[in-house]
Tab-separated table of C-alpha atoms in Angstrom:
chain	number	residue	atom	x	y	z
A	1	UNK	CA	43.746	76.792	-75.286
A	2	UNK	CA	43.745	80.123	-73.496
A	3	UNK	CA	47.436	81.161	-72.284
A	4	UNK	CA	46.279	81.210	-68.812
A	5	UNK	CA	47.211	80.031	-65.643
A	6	UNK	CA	44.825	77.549	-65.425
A	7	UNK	CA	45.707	75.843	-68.681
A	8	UNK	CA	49.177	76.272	-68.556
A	9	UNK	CA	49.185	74.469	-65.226
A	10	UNK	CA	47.581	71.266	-66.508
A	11	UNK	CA	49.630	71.127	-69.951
A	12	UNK	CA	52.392	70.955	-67.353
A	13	UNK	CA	51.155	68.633	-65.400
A	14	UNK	CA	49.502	66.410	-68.307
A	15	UNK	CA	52.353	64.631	-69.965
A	16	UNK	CA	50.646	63.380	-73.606
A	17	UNK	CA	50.984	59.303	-72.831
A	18	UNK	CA	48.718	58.497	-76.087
A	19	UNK	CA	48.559	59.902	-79.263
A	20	UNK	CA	50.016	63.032	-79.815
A	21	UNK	CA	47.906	66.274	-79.358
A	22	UNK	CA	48.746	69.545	-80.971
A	23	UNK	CA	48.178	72.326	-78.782
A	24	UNK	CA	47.341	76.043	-80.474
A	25	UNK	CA	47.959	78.682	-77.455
A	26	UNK	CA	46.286	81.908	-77.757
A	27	UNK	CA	47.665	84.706	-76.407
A	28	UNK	CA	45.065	87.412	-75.106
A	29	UNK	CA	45.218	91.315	-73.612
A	30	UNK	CA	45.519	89.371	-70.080
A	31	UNK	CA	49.475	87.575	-71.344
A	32	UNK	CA	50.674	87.967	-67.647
A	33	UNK	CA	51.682	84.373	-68.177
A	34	UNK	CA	54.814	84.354	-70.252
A	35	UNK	CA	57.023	83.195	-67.973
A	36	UNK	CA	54.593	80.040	-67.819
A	37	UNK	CA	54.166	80.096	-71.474
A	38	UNK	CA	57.947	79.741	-72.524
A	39	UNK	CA	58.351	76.405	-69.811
A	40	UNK	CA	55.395	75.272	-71.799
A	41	UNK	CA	56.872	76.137	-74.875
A	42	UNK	CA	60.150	74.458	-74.102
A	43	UNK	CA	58.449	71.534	-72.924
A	44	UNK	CA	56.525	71.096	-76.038
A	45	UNK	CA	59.696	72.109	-77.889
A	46	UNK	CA	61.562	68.984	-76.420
A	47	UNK	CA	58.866	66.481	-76.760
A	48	UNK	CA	58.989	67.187	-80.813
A	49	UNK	CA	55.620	69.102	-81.043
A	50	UNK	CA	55.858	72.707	-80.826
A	51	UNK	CA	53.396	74.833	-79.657
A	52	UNK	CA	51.296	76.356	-82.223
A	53	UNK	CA	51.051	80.235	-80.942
A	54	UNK	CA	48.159	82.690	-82.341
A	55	UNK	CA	49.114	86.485	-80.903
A	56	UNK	CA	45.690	87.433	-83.146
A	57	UNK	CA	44.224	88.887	-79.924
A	58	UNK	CA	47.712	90.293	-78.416
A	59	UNK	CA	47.325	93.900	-77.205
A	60	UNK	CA	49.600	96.434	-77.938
A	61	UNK	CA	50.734	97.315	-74.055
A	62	UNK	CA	50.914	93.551	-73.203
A	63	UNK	CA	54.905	92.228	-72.215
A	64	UNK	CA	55.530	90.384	-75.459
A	65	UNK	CA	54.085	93.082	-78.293
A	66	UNK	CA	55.626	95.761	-76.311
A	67	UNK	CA	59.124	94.448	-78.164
A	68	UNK	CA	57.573	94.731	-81.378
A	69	UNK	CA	57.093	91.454	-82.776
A	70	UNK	CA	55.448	89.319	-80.057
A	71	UNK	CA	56.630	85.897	-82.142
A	72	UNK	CA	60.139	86.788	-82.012
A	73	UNK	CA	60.059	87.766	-78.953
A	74	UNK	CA	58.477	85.008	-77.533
A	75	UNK	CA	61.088	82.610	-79.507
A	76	UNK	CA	63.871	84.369	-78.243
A	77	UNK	CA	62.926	83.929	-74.761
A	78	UNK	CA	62.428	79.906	-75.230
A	79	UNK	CA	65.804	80.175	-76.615
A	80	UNK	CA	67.177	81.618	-73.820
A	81	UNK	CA	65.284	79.302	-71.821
A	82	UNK	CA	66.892	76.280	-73.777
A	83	UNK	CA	70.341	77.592	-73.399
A	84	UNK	CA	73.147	76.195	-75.618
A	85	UNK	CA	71.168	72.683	-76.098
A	86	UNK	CA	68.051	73.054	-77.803
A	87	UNK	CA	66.339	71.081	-80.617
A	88	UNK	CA	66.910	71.403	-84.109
A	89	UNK	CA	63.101	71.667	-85.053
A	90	UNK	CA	61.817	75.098	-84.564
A	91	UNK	CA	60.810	76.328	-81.025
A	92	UNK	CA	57.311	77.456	-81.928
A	93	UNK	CA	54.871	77.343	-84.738
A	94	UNK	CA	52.797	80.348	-85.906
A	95	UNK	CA	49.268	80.733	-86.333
A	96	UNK	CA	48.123	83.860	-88.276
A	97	UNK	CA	44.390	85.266	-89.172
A	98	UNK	CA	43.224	84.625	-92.329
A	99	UNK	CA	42.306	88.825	-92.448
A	100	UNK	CA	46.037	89.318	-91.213
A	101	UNK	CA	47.092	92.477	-91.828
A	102	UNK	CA	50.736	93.818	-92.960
A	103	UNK	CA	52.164	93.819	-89.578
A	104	UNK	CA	50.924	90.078	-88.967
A	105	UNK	CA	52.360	89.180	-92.033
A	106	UNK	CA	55.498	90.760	-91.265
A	107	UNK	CA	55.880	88.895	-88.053
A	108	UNK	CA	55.626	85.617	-89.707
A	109	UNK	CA	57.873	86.031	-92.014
A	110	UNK	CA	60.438	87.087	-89.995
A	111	UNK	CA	60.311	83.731	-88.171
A	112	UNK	CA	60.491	81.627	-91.433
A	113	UNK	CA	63.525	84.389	-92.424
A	114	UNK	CA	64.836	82.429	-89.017
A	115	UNK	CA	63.939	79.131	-89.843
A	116	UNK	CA	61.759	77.277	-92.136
A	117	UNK	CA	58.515	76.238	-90.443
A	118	UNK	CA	54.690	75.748	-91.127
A	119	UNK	CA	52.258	78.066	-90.545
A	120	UNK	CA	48.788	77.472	-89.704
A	121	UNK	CA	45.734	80.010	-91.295
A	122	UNK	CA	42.992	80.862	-88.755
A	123	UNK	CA	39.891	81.337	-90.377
A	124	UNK	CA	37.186	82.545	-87.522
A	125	UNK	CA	33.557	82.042	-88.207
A	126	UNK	CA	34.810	79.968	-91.119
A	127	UNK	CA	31.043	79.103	-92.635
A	128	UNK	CA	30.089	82.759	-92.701
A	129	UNK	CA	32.888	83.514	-95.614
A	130	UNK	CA	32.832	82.776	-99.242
A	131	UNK	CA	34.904	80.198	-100.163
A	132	UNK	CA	36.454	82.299	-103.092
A	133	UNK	CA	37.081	84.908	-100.711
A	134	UNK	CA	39.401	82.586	-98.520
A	135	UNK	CA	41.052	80.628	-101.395
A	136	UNK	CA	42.084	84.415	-102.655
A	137	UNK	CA	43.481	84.832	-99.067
A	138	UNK	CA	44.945	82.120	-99.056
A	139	UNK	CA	47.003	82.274	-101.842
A	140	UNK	CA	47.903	85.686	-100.637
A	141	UNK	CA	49.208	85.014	-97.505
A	142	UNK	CA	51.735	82.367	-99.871
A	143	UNK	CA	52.711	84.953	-101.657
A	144	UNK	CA	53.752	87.314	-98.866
A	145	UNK	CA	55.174	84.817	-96.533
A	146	UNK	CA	57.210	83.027	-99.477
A	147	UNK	CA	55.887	79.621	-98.532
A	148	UNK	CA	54.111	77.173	-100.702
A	149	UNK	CA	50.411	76.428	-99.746
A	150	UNK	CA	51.072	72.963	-98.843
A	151	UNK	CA	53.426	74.473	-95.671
A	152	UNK	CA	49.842	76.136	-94.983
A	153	UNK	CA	47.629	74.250	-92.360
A	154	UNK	CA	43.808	75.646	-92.215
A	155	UNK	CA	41.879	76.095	-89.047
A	156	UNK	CA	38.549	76.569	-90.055
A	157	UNK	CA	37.015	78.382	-86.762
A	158	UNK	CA	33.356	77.603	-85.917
A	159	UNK	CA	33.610	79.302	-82.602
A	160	UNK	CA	30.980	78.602	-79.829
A	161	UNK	CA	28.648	75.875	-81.553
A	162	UNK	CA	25.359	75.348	-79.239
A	163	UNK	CA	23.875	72.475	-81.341
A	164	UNK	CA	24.839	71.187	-84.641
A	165	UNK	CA	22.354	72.677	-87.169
A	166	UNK	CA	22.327	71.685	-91.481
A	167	UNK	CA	23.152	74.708	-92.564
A	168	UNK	CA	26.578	75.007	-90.879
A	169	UNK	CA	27.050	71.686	-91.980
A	170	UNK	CA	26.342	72.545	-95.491
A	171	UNK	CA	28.515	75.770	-95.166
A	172	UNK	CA	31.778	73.761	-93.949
A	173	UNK	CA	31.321	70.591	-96.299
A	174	UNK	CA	31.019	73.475	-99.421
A	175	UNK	CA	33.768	75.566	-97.718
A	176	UNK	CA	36.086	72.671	-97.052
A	177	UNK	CA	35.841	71.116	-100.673
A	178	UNK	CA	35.753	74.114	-102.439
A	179	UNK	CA	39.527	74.979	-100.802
A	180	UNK	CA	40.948	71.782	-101.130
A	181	UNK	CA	40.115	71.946	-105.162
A	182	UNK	CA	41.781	75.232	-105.099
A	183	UNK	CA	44.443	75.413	-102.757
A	184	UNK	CA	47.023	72.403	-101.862
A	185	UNK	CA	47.544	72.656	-98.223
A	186	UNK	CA	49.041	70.722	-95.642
A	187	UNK	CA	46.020	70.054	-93.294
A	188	UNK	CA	42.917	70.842	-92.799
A	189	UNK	CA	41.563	70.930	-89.447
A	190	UNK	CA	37.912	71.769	-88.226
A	191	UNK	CA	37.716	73.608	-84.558
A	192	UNK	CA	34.655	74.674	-82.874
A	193	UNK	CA	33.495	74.363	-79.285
A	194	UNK	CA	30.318	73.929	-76.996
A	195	UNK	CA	31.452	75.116	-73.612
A	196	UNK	CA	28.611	77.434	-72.376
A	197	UNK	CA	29.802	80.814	-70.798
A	198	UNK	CA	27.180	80.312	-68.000
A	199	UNK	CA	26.788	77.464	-65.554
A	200	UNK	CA	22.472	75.971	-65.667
A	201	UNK	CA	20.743	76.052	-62.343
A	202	UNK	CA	21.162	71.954	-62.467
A	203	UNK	CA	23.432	70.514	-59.790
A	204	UNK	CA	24.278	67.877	-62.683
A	205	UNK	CA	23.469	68.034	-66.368
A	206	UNK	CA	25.096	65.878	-69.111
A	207	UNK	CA	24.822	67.571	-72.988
A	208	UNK	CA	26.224	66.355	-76.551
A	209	UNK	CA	29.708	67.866	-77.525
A	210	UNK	CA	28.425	69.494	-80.184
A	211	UNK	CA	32.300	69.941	-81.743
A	212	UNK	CA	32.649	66.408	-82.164
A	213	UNK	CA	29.014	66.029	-83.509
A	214	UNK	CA	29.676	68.808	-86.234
A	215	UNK	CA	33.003	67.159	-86.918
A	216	UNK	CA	31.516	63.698	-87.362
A	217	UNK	CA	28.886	65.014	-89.682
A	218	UNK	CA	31.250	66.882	-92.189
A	219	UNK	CA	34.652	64.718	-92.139
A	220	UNK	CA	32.679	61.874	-94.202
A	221	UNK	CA	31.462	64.345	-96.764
A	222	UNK	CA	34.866	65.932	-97.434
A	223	UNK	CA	36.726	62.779	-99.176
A	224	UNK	CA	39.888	63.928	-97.159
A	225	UNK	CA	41.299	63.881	-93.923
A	226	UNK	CA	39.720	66.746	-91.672
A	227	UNK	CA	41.783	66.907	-88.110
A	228	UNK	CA	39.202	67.668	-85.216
A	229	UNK	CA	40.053	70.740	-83.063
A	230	UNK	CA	38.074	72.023	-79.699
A	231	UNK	CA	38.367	74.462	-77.233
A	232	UNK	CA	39.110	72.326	-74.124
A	233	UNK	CA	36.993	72.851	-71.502
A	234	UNK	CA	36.452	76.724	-71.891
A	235	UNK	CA	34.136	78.599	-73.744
A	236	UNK	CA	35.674	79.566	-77.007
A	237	UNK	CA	35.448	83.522	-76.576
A	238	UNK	CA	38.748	85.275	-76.455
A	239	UNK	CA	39.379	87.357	-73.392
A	240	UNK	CA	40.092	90.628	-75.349
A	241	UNK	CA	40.015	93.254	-72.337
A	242	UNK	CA	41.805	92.915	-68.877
A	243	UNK	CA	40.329	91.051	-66.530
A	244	UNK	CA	38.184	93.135	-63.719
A	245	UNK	CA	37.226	92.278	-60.297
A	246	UNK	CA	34.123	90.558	-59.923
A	247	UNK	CA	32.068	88.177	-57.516
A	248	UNK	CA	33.627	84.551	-57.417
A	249	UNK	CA	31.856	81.573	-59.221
A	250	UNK	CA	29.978	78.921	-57.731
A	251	UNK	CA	31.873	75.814	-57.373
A	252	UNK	CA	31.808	74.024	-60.870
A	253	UNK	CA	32.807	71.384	-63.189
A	254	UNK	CA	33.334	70.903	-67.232
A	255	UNK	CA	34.003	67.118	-67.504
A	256	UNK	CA	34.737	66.047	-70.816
A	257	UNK	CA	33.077	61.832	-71.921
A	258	UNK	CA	33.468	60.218	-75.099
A	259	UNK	CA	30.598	62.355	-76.865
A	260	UNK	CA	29.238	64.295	-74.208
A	261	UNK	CA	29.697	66.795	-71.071
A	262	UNK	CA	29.035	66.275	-67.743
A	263	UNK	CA	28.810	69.432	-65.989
A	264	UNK	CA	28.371	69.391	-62.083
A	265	UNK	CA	27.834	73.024	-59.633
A	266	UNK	CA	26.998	73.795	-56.746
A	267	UNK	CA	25.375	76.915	-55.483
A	268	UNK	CA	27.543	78.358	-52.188
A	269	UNK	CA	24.773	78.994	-49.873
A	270	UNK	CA	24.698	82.711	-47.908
A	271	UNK	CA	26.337	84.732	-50.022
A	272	UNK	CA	26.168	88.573	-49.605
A	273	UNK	CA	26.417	89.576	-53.293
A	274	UNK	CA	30.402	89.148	-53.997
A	275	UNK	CA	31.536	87.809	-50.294
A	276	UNK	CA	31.351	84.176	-50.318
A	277	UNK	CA	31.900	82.966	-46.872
A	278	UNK	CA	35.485	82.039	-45.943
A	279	UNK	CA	36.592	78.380	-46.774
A	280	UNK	CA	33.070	77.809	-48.638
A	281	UNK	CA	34.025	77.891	-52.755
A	282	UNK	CA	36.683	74.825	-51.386
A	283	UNK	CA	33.828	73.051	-49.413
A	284	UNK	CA	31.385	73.204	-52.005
A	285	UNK	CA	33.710	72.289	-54.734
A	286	UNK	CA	34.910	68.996	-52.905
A	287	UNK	CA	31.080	67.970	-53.029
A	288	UNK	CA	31.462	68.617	-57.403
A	289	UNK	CA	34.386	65.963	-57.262
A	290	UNK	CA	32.661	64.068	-55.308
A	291	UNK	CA	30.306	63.793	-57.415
A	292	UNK	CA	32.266	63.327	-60.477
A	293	UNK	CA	34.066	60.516	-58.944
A	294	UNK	CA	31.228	58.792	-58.250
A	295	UNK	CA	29.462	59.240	-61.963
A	296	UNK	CA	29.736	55.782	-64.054
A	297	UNK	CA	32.186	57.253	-66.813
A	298	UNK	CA	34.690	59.070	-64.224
A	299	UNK	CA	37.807	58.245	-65.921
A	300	UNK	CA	39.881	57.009	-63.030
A	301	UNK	CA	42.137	58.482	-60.341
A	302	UNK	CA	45.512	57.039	-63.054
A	303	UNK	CA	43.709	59.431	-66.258
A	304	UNK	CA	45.245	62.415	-65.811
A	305	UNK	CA	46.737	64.717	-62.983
A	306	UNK	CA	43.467	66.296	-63.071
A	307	UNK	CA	41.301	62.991	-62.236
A	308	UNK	CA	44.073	62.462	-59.580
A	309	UNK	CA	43.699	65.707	-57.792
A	310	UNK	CA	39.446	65.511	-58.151
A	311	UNK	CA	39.657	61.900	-56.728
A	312	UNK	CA	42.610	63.122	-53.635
A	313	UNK	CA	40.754	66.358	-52.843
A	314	UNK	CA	37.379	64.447	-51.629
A	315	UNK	CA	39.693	64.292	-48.532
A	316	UNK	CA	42.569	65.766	-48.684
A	317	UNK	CA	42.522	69.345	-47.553
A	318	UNK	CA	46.136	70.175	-48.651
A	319	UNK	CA	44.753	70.368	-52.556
A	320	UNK	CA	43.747	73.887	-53.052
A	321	UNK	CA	40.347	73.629	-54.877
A	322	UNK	CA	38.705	77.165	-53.879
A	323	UNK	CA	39.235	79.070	-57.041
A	324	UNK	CA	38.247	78.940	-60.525
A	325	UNK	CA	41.779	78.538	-61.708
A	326	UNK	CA	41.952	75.119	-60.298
A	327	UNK	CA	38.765	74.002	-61.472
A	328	UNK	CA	39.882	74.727	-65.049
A	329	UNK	CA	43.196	73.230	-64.568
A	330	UNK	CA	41.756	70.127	-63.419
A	331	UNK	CA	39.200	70.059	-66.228
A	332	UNK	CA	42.089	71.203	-69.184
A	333	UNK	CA	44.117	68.227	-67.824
A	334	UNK	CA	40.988	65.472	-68.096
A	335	UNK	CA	40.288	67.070	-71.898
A	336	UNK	CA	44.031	66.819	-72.774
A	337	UNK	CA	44.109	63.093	-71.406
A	338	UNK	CA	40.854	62.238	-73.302
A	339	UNK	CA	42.160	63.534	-76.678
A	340	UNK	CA	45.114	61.654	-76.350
A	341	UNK	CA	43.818	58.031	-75.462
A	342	UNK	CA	40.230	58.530	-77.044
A	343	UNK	CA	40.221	61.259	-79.684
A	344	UNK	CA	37.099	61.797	-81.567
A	345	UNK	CA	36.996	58.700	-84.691
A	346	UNK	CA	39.069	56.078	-82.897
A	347	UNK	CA	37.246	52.813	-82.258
A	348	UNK	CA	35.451	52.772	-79.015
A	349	UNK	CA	37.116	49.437	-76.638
């Protein structure tokens, strides 16, 4: 998930009541949310699952790389955080690029210097490399971070996936098996996501997850266990430059089923270019959860926090639903909820 307000806010508010769900954070230009970020991290810390944190995208003027090394930066803040009682397990878990340079290296190890730890490997646009290529990397990174391969955990990074198509299924399955009979790791997990960056001119449209398609069509192929990963209810694009003012979004929904999407928007009528008219993004959006709450696979006002707050704000006017940032929240806290009680492979009741 994107270390934003939005999502920080509902991995607050979404206590994991199922199975457990590993969350990867990653930290963009726009990090104006560490103060959020280390309750989150603390949280997680507590709860026995550390966040997994990927500083790939971190820019060089943001609060946490301005120290140096944003990882130990950000660990000595939970720390702080924590006080003298903390856990023994380690605060936070690092994710580094499978191109990681020197620096990123560096970083890493100075965290397992600290304490011993896993690390996951990011490997972006995974079935676009060679798979000699990333077993070579691989073993590399082992080498420089001084920790076997099996304390490595591979994220191989489809991105933004529109529609499953063969050949990317052929590309992971060879990828996938041609690393595991090289390289021992500890997991291997498979994360893409289907979120489009632009809302359709439908008030309501329901479309495949195409993640948990691609997933189901290479973990029987592998012959091992291949964790599912997604995006949440985002698309997957990082946000690498600062955001900039610009014209408010229609009112809008991501609403994560069992295998598909149901996305529901409404176009705010008389807008002047950027104005939207006072009070209207919170009118308009109250008319998107109503219509959630009235679709047949609407999870339930008990869910989540985020199905509690689309089923209250129908009629309650004291739930702030006018931005964006509550829209996502709401939808981040639904997708967290679904992946704990009915993750992608478990037996449908």
């Amino acid at each position: 998930m994107k270390c934003r307000k939005a999502e920080l806010r509902a991995l607050r508010e979404t206590p994991t009541t199922g199975r457990p769900v590993d969350i990867l954070v990653e930290l963009s230009r726009d990090d104006g949310q560490v103060a959020g970020l280390v309750d989150a991290a603390k949280r997680a810390a507590w709860d026995g699952r550390p966040l997994w944190i990927d500083p790939t995208h971190l820019g060089p003027d943001s609060a946490l790389a301005r120290f140096g090394d944003p990882l130990g930066e950000l660990e000595r803040r939970i720390e702080d955080a924590l006080g003298l009682i903390r856990p023994d397990a380690p605060l936070l878990l690092p994710v580094v690029a499978a191109t990681a340079d020197d620096r990123e290296r560096r970083h890493v190890r100075n965290l397992l210097e600290h304490q011993a730890r896993p690390v996951a490997v990011r490997c972006r646009s995974a079935s676009q490399h060679d798979p000699a290529w990333l077993v070579a990397r691989l073993r590399a990174l082992s080498t420089s971070l001084g920790l076997p391969t099996g304390g490595l955990h591979l994220v191989l990074d489809e991105g933004f996936v529109e529609r499953v198509e063969p050949w990317r299924v052929r590309s992971v399955v060879s990828l996938g098996r041609w690393v595991a009979g090289e390289v021992p790791l500890g997991s291997m997990t498979l994360l893409a996501g289907s979120t489009p960056r632009q809302r359709s001119g439908h008030d309501r449209v329901v479309r495949p997850l195409a993640e948990v398609d691609l997933w189901e069509q290479v973990h029987p192929e592998l012959g091992f266990p291949l964790r599912y990963g997604d995006y949440g209810a985002v698309h997957p694009a990082p946000s690498l430059s600062k955001p900039s003012p610009q014209a408010p979004p229609n009112p809008y929904l991501h609403y994560t089923l069992l295998r598909h999407r149901l996305t529901v928007a409404r176009r705010v009528p008389g807008r002047t270019g950027r104005v939207v008219p006072s009070g209207a993004s919170a009118r308009y959006f109250r008319e998107v959860a109503e219509d959630v709450v009235g679709h047949r696979d609407y999870a339930g006002p008990g869910f989540s926090w985020g199905d509690r707050c689309l089923h209250r704000c129908r009629t309650d006017p004291r739930i702030s639903v006018g931005t964006a940032q509550a829209w996502i929240a709401f939808a981040t806290s639904h997708h967290l909820a679904q992946l704990s009680h009915r993750p992608p492979g478990a037996p449908v009741r």
